[in-house]
Tab-separated table of C-alpha atoms in Angstrom:
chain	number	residue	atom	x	y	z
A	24	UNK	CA	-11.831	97.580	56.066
A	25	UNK	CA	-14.100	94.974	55.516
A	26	UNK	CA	-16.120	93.362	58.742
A	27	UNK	CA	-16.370	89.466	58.839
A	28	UNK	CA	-19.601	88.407	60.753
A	29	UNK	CA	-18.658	85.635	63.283
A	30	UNK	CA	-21.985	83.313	62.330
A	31	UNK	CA	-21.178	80.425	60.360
A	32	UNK	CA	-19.984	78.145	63.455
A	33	UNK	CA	-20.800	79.713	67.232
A	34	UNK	CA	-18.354	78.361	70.156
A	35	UNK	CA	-20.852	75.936	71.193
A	36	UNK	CA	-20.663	74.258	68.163
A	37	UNK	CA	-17.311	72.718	69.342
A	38	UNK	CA	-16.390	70.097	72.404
A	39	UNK	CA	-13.133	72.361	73.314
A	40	UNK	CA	-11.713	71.337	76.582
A	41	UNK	CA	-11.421	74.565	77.853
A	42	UNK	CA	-9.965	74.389	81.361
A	43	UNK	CA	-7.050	72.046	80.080
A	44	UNK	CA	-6.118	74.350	76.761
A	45	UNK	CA	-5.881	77.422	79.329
A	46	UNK	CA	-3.925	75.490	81.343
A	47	UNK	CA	-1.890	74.832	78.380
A	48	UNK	CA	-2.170	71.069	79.565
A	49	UNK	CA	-2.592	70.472	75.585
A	50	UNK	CA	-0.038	73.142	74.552
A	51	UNK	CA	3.942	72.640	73.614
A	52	UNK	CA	4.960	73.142	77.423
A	53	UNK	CA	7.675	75.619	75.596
A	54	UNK	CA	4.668	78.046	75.030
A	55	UNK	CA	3.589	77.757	78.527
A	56	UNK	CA	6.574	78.424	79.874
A	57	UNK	CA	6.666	81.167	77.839
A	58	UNK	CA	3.184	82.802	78.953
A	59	UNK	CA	3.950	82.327	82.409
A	60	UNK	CA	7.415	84.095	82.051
A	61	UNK	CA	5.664	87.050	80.119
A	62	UNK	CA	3.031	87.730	82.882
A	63	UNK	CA	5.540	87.498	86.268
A	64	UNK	CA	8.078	89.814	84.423
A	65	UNK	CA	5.652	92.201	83.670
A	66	UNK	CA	5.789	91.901	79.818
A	67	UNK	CA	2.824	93.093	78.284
A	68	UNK	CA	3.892	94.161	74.687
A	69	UNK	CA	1.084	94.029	71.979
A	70	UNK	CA	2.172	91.519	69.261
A	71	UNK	CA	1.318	90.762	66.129
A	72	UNK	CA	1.287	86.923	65.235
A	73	UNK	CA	0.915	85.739	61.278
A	74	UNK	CA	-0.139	82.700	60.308
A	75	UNK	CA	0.783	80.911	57.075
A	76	UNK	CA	1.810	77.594	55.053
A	77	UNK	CA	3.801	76.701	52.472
A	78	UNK	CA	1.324	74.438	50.183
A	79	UNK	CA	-2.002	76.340	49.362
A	80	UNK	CA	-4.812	74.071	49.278
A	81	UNK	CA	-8.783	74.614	50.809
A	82	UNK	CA	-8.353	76.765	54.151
A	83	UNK	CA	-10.456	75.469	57.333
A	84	UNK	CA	-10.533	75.144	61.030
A	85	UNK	CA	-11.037	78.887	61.057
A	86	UNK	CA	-14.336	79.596	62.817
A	87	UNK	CA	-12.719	76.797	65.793
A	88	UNK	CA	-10.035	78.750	66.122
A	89	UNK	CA	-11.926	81.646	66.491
A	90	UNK	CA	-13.962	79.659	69.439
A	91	UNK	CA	-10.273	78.857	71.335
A	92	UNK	CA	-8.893	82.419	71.140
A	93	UNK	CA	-12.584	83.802	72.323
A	94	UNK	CA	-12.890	81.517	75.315
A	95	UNK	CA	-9.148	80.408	76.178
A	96	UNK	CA	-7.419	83.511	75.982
A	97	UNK	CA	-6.701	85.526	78.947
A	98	UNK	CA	-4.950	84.703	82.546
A	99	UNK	CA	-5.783	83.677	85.901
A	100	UNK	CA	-6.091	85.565	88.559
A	101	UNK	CA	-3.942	83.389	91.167
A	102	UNK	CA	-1.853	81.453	89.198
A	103	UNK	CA	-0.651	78.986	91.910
A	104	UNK	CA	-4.143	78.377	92.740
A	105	UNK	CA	-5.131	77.865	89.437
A	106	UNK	CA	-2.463	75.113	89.506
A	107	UNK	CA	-3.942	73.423	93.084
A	108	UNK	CA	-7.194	73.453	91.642
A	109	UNK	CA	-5.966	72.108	87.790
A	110	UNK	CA	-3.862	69.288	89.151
A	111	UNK	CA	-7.215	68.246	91.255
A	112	UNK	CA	-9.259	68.752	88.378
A	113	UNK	CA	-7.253	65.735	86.344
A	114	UNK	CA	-7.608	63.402	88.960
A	115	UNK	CA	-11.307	63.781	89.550
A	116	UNK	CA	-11.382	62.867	85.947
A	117	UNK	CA	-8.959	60.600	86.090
A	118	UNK	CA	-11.171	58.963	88.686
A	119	UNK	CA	-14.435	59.130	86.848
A	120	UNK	CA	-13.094	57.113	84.494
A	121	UNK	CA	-11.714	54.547	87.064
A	122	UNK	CA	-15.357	54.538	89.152
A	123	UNK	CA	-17.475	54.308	85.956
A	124	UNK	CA	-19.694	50.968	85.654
A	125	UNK	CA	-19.019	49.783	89.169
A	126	UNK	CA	-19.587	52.830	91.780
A	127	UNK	CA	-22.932	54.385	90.797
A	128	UNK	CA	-22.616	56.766	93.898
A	129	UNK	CA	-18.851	57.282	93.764
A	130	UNK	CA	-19.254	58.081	90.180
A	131	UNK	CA	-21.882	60.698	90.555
A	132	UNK	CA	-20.112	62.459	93.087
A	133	UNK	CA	-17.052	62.414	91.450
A	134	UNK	CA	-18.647	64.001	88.672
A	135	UNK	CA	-20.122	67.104	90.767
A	136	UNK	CA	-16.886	67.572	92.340
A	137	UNK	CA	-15.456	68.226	88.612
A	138	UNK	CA	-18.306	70.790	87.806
A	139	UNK	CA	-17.624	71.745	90.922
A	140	UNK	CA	-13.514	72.234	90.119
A	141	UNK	CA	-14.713	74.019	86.574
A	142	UNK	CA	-16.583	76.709	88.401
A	143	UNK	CA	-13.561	77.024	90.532
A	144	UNK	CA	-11.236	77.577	87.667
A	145	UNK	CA	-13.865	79.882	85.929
A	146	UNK	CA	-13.663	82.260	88.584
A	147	UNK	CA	-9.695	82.501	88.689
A	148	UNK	CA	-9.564	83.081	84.887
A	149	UNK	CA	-9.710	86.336	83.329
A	150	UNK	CA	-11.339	85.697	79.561
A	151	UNK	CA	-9.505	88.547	77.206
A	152	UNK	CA	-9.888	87.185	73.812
A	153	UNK	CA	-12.455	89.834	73.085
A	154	UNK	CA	-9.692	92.291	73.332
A	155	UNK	CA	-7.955	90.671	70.532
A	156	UNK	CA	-8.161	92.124	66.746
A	157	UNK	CA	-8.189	89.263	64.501
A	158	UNK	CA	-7.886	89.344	61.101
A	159	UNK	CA	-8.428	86.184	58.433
A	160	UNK	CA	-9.735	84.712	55.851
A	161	UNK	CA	-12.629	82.300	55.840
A	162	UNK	CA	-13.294	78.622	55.706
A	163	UNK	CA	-13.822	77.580	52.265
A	164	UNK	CA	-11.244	79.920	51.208
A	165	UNK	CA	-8.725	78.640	48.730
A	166	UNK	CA	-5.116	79.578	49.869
A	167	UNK	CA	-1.623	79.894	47.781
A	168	UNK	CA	1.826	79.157	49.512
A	169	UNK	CA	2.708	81.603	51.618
A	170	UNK	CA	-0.467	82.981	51.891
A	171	UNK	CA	-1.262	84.838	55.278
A	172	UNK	CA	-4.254	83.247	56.287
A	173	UNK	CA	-4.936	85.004	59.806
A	174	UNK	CA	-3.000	87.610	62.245
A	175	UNK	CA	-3.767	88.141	66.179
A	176	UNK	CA	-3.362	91.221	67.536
A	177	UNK	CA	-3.108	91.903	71.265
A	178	UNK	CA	-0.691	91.604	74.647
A	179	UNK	CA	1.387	87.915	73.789
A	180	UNK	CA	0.903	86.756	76.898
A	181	UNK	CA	-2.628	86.511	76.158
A	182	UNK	CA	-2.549	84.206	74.097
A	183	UNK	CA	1.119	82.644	73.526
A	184	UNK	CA	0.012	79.207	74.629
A	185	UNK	CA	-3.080	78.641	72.208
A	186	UNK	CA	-0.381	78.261	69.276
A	187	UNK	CA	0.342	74.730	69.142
A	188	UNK	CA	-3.746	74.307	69.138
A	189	UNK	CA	-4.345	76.894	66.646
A	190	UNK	CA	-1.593	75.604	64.450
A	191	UNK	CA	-2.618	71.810	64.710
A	192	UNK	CA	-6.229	72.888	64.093
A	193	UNK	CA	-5.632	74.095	60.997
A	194	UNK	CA	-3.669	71.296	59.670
A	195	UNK	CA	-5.728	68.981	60.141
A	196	UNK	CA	-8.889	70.067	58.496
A	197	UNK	CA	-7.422	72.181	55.703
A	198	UNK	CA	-5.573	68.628	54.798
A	199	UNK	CA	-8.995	67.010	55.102
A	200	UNK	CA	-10.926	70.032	53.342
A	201	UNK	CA	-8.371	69.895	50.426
A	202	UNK	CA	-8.259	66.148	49.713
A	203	UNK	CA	-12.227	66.585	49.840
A	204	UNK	CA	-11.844	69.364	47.678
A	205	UNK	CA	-9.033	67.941	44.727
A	206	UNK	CA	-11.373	64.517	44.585
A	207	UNK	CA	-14.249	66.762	44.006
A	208	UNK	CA	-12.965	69.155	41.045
A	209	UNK	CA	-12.360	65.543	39.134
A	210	UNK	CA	-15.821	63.837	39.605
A	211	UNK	CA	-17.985	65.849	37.092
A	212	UNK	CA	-20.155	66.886	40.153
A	213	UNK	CA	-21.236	63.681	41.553
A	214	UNK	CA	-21.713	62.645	45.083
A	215	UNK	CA	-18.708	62.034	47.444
A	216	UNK	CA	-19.266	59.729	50.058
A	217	UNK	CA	-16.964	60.746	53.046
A	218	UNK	CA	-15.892	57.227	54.485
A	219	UNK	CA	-12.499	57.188	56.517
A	220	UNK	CA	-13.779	56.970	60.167
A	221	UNK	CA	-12.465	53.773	60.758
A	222	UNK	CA	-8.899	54.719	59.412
A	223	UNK	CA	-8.377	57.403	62.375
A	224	UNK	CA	-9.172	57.758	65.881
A	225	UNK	CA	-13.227	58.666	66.664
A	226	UNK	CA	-12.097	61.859	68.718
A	227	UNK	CA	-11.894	63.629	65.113
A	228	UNK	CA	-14.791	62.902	63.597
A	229	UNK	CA	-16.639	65.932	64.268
A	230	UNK	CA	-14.215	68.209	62.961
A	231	UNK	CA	-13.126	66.066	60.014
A	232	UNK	CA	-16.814	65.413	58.654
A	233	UNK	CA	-17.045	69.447	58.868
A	234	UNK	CA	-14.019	69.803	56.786
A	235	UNK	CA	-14.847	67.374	54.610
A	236	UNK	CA	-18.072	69.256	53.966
A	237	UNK	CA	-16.219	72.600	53.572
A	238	UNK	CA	-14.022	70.484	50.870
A	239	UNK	CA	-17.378	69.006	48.851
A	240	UNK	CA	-18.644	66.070	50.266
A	241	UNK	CA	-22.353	65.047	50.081
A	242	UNK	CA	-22.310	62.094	52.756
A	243	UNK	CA	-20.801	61.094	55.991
A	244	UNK	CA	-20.668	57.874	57.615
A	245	UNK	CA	-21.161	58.665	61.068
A	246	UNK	CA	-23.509	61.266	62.882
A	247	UNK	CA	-20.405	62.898	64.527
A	248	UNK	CA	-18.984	63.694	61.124
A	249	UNK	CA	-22.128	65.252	60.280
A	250	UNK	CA	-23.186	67.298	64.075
A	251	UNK	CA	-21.404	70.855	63.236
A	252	UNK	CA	-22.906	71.019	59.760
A	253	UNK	CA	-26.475	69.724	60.710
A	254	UNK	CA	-26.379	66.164	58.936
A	255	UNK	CA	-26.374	62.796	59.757
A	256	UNK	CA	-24.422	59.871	58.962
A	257	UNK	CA	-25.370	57.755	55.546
A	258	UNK	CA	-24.362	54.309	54.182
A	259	UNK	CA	-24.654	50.870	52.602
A	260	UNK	CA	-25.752	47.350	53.577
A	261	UNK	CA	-22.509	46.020	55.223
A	262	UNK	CA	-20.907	42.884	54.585
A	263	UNK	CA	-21.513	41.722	58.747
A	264	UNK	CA	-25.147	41.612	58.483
A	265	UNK	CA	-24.824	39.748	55.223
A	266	UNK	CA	-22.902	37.196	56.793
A	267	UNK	CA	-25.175	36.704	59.833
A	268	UNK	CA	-28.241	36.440	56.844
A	269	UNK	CA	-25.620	33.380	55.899
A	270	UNK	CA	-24.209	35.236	52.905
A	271	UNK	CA	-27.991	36.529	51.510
A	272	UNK	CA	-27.581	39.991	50.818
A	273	UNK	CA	-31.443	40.248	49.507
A	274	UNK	CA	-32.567	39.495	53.179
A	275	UNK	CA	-30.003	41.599	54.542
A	276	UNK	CA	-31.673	44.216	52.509
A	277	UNK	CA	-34.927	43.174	53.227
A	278	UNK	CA	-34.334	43.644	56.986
A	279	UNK	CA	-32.649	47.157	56.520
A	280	UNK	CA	-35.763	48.153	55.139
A	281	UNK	CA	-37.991	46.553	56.907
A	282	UNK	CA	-36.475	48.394	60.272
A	283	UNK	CA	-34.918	51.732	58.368
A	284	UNK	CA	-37.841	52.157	55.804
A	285	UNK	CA	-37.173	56.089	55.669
A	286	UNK	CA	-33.516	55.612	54.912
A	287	UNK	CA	-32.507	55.163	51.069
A	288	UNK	CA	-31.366	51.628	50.660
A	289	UNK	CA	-28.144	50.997	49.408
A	290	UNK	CA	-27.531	47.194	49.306
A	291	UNK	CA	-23.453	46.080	49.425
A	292	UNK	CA	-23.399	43.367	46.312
A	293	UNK	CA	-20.135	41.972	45.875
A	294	UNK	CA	-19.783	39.624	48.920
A	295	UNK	CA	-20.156	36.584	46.955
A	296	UNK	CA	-18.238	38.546	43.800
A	297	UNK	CA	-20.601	37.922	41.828
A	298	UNK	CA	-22.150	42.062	41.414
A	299	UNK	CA	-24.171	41.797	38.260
A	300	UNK	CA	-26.092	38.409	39.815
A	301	UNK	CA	-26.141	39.683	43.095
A	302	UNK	CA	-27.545	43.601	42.201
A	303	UNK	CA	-30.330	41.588	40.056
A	304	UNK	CA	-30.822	39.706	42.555
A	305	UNK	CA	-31.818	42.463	44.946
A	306	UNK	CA	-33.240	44.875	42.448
A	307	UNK	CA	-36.317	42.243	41.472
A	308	UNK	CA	-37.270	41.483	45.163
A	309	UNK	CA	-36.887	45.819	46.192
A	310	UNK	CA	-37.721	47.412	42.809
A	311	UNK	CA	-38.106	51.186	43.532
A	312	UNK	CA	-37.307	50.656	47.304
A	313	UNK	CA	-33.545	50.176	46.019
A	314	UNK	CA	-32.016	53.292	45.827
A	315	UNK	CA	-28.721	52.026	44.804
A	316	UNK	CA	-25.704	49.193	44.385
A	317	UNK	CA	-22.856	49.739	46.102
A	318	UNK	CA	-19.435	48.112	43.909
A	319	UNK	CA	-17.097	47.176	46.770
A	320	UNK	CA	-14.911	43.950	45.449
A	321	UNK	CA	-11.233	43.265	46.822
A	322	UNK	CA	-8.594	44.531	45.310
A	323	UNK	CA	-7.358	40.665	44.997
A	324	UNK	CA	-10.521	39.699	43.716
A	325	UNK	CA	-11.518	39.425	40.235
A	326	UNK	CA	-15.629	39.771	39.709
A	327	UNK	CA	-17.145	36.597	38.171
A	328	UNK	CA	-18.704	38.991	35.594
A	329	UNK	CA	-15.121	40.529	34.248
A	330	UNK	CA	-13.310	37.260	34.801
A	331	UNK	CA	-13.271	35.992	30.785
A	332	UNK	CA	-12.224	39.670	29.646
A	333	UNK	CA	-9.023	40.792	28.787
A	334	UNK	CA	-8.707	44.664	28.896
A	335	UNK	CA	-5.528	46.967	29.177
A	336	UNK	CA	-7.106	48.106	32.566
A	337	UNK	CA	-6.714	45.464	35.642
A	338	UNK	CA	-10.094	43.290	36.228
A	339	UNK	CA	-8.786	42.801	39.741
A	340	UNK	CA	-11.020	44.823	42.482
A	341	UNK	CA	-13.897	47.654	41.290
A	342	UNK	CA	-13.420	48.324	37.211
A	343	UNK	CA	-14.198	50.429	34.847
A	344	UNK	CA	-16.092	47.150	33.069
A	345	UNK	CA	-17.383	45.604	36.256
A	346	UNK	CA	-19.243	48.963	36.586
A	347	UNK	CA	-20.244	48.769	33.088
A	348	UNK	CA	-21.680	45.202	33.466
A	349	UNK	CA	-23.487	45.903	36.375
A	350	UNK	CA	-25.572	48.947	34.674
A	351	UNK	CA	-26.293	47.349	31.499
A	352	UNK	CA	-27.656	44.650	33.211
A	353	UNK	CA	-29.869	46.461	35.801
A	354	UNK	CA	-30.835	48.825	32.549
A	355	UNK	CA	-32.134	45.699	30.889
A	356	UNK	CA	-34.388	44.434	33.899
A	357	UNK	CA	-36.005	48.219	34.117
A	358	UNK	CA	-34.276	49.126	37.170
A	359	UNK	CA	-32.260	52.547	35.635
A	360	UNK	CA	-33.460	54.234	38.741
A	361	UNK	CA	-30.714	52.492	40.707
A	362	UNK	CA	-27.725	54.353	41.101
A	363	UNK	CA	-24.326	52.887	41.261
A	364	UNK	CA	-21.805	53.944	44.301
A	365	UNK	CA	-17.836	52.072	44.146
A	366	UNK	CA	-15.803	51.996	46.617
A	367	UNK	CA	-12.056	50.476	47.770
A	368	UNK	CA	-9.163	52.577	47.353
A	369	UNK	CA	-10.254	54.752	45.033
A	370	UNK	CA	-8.637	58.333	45.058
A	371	UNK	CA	-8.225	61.559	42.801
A	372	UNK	CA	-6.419	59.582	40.081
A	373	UNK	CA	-8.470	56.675	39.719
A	374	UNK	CA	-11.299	58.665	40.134
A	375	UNK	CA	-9.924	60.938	37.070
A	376	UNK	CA	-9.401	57.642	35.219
A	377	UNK	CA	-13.090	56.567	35.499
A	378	UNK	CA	-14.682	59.881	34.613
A	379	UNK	CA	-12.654	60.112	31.487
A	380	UNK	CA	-14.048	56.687	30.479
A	381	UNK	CA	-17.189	58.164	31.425
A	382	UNK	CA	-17.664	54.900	33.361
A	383	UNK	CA	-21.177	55.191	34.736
A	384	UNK	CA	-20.460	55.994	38.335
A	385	UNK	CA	-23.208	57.800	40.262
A	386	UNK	CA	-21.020	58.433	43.306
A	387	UNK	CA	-17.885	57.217	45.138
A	388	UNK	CA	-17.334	56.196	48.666
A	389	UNK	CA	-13.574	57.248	49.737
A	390	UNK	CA	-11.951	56.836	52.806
A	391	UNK	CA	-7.915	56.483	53.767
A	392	UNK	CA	-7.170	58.872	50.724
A	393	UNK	CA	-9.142	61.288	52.391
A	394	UNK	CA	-6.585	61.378	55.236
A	395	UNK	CA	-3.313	61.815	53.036
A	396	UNK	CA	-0.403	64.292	52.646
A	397	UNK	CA	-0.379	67.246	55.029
A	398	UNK	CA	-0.124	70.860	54.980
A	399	UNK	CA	1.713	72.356	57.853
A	400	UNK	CA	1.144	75.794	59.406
A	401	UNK	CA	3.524	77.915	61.186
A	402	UNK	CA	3.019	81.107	63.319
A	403	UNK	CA	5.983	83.994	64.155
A	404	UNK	CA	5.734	87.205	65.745
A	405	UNK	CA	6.431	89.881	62.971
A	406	UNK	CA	5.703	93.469	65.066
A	407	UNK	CA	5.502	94.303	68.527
A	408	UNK	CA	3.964	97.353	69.551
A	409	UNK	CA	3.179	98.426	66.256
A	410	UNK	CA	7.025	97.894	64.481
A	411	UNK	CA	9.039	95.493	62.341
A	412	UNK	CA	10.199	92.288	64.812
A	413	UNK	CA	10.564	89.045	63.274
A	414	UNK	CA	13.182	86.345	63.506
A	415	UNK	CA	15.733	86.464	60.359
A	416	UNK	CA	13.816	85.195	57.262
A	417	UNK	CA	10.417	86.313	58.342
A	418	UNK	CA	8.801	89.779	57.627
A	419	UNK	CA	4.859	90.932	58.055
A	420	UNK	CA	3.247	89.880	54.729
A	421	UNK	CA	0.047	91.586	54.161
A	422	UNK	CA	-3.330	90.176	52.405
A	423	UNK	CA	-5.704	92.385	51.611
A	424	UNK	CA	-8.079	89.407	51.560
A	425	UNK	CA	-7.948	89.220	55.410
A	426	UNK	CA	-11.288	90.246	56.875
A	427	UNK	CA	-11.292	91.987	60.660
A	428	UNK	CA	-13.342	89.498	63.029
A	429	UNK	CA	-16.048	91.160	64.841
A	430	UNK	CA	-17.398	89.484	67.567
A	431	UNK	CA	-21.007	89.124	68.704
């Protein structure tokens, strides 16, 4: 059987609130309930738990969920203490967040009595996820329906309570890692800029700009996106600091580089929607210090430079001859060296639209398409102790593919 190294992504990698996923504070209470009925009847069977969808797509949020079931599996010790000490636990944080920015003292103290709570609950929990044999495939993987992606092995009560994390884990950033990875098998190779942060809530960042690496993309907005994979966050001139320049995107630009001079300049040209004058306009102050144009016009807009021609394409918003114009022109000043990005609603099918035109994109910033659709995963106990023991409809489906996890 083959071995599967756990060292792409160690546990520290990830911000996992560990006390409160133990607790199964973040857990379907159902599960709980469940855990906490196993251990005071004295139900210790071994179980076998499969995972699996029903879509296929880009598998990820493995090597996290390896991370939860390594450091929040197990039991406590006294659970009734545990639940005096968890219950005080919430409210010191609870408090922290009141005190913060107007009780220096009070807010310090507060915050050693939670460290203070964490060691507490350390010592009452019993960590057993070692214990477990694990068996999955990898991130990066590409998955069919039906497909067992991962099984866990060991005493239920163990680990009953991590499946609503486990579960939701991997929905979320195979959905990401597979929308990253569809746009990417249309754009003939080129750069995907990974730009939906401000569509969804900052707590997923981090794990989204992983998957979204995992999926193909070259460039994330923010540095959260980029912190498990080791990158940073990238982007354009925006149209704010244009509008504080009163509307002059060349000393917007200027400024950028003047204060960012390491960073390649990207300047945002269509806030007077006028691209072609605009990108000229920039290009012969910056020359080489331009890296690139990014094409970002409204969807209700119609670009000065496309607004005579009739085509069987729309002119509204970023077009296949917008883009067009925009080249030729900068290829006529000398300035081939600057790339062009495009960006507003633009998703797999438009994208497949513009590279069959071979219009002469050099990368495209996406963002709410990125978050679309969903692929759901489900979890059922199929043997216990070692023998058939599923619910009606569900049987133990082995993959060969499935590599056993071997912990460091």
């Amino acid at each position: 059987m083959k071995k599967k190294k756990w060292k792409p992504l160690p546990p520290k990698t990830f911000d996992i609130p560990v006390h409160e996923i133990r607790r199964g504070y973040r857990t379907d209470v159902y599960f709980w309930r469940s855990k906490i009925v196993m251990e005071k009847a004295g139900i210790n069977d071994r179980a076998l738990m499969q995972v699996f969808q029903k879509k296929g797509g880009l598998l990820c949020g493995v090597d996290e969920i390896l991370a939860i079931l390594m450091l929040c599996s197990g039991y406590y010790r006294d659970l009734e203490e545990a639940y005096r000490i968890f219950d005080e636990y919430i409210k010191v944080k609870q408090h922290i967040r009141t005190v913060y920015g107007s009780d220096e003292k009070e807010w310090i103290d507060a915050r050693k009595q939670r460290l203070e709570l964490e060691y507490q609950l350390d010592a009452l929990w019993v960590k057993t996820g070692h214990e477990l044999e694990i068996r999955t495939l990898n991130d990066g993987d590409t998955i069919e329906p039906y497909e067992t992606v991962m099984t866990i092995e060991g005493p239920l009560y163990q680990f009953v309570h991590l499946e609503t994390i486990y579960l939701g884990v991997l929905a979320r950033r195979t959905r990401i890692a597979t929308n990253v990875y569809e746009v990417a098998q249309v754009t003939n190779g080129k750069s995907i800029l990974f730009f939906p942060a401000r569509f969804d809530h900052w707590t997923l960042q981090g794990g989204d700009g992983y998957a979204a690496s995992i999926g193909g993309a070259s460039l994330v907005s923010t540095d959260a996106q980029g912190a498990w994979w080791g990158s940073t966050g990238a982007g354009t001139t925006p149209h704010a600091l244009i509008a504080v320049c009163m509307g002059d995107t060349v000393k917007a630009s200027e400024l950028v580089n003047k204060y960012y001079p390491d960073t390649p300049l990207i300047a945002l040209v269509d806030f007077h929607n006028d691209s072609v004058k605009t990108s000229l306009e920039v290009a012969r102050v910056m020359g080489n210090k331009l890296w690139g144009v990014r094409l970002d016009t409204s969807e209700s807009c119609v670009d000065k430079s496309v607004n005579s021609v009739m085509e069987p394409f729309s002119v509204t918003g970023v077009n296949p001859q917008l883009v067009n114009n925009v080249r030729q022109a900068l290829d006529r000043e000398g300035f081939q060296h600057v790339k062009i990005i495009v960006s507003g609603g633009f998703n797999k099918e438009r994208i497949r639209a513009f590279e069959t035109s071979s219009v002469p994109v050099d990368a495209y910033g996406i963002g709410s398409a990125f978050l679309e659709g969903q692929i759901d995963f489900t979890a059922d106990v199929v043997k216990v102790n070692g023998k058939p023991m599923a619910k009606v409809g569900r049987y133990y489906n082995e993959n060969p593919k499935l590599t056993t996890v071997e912990y460091l």
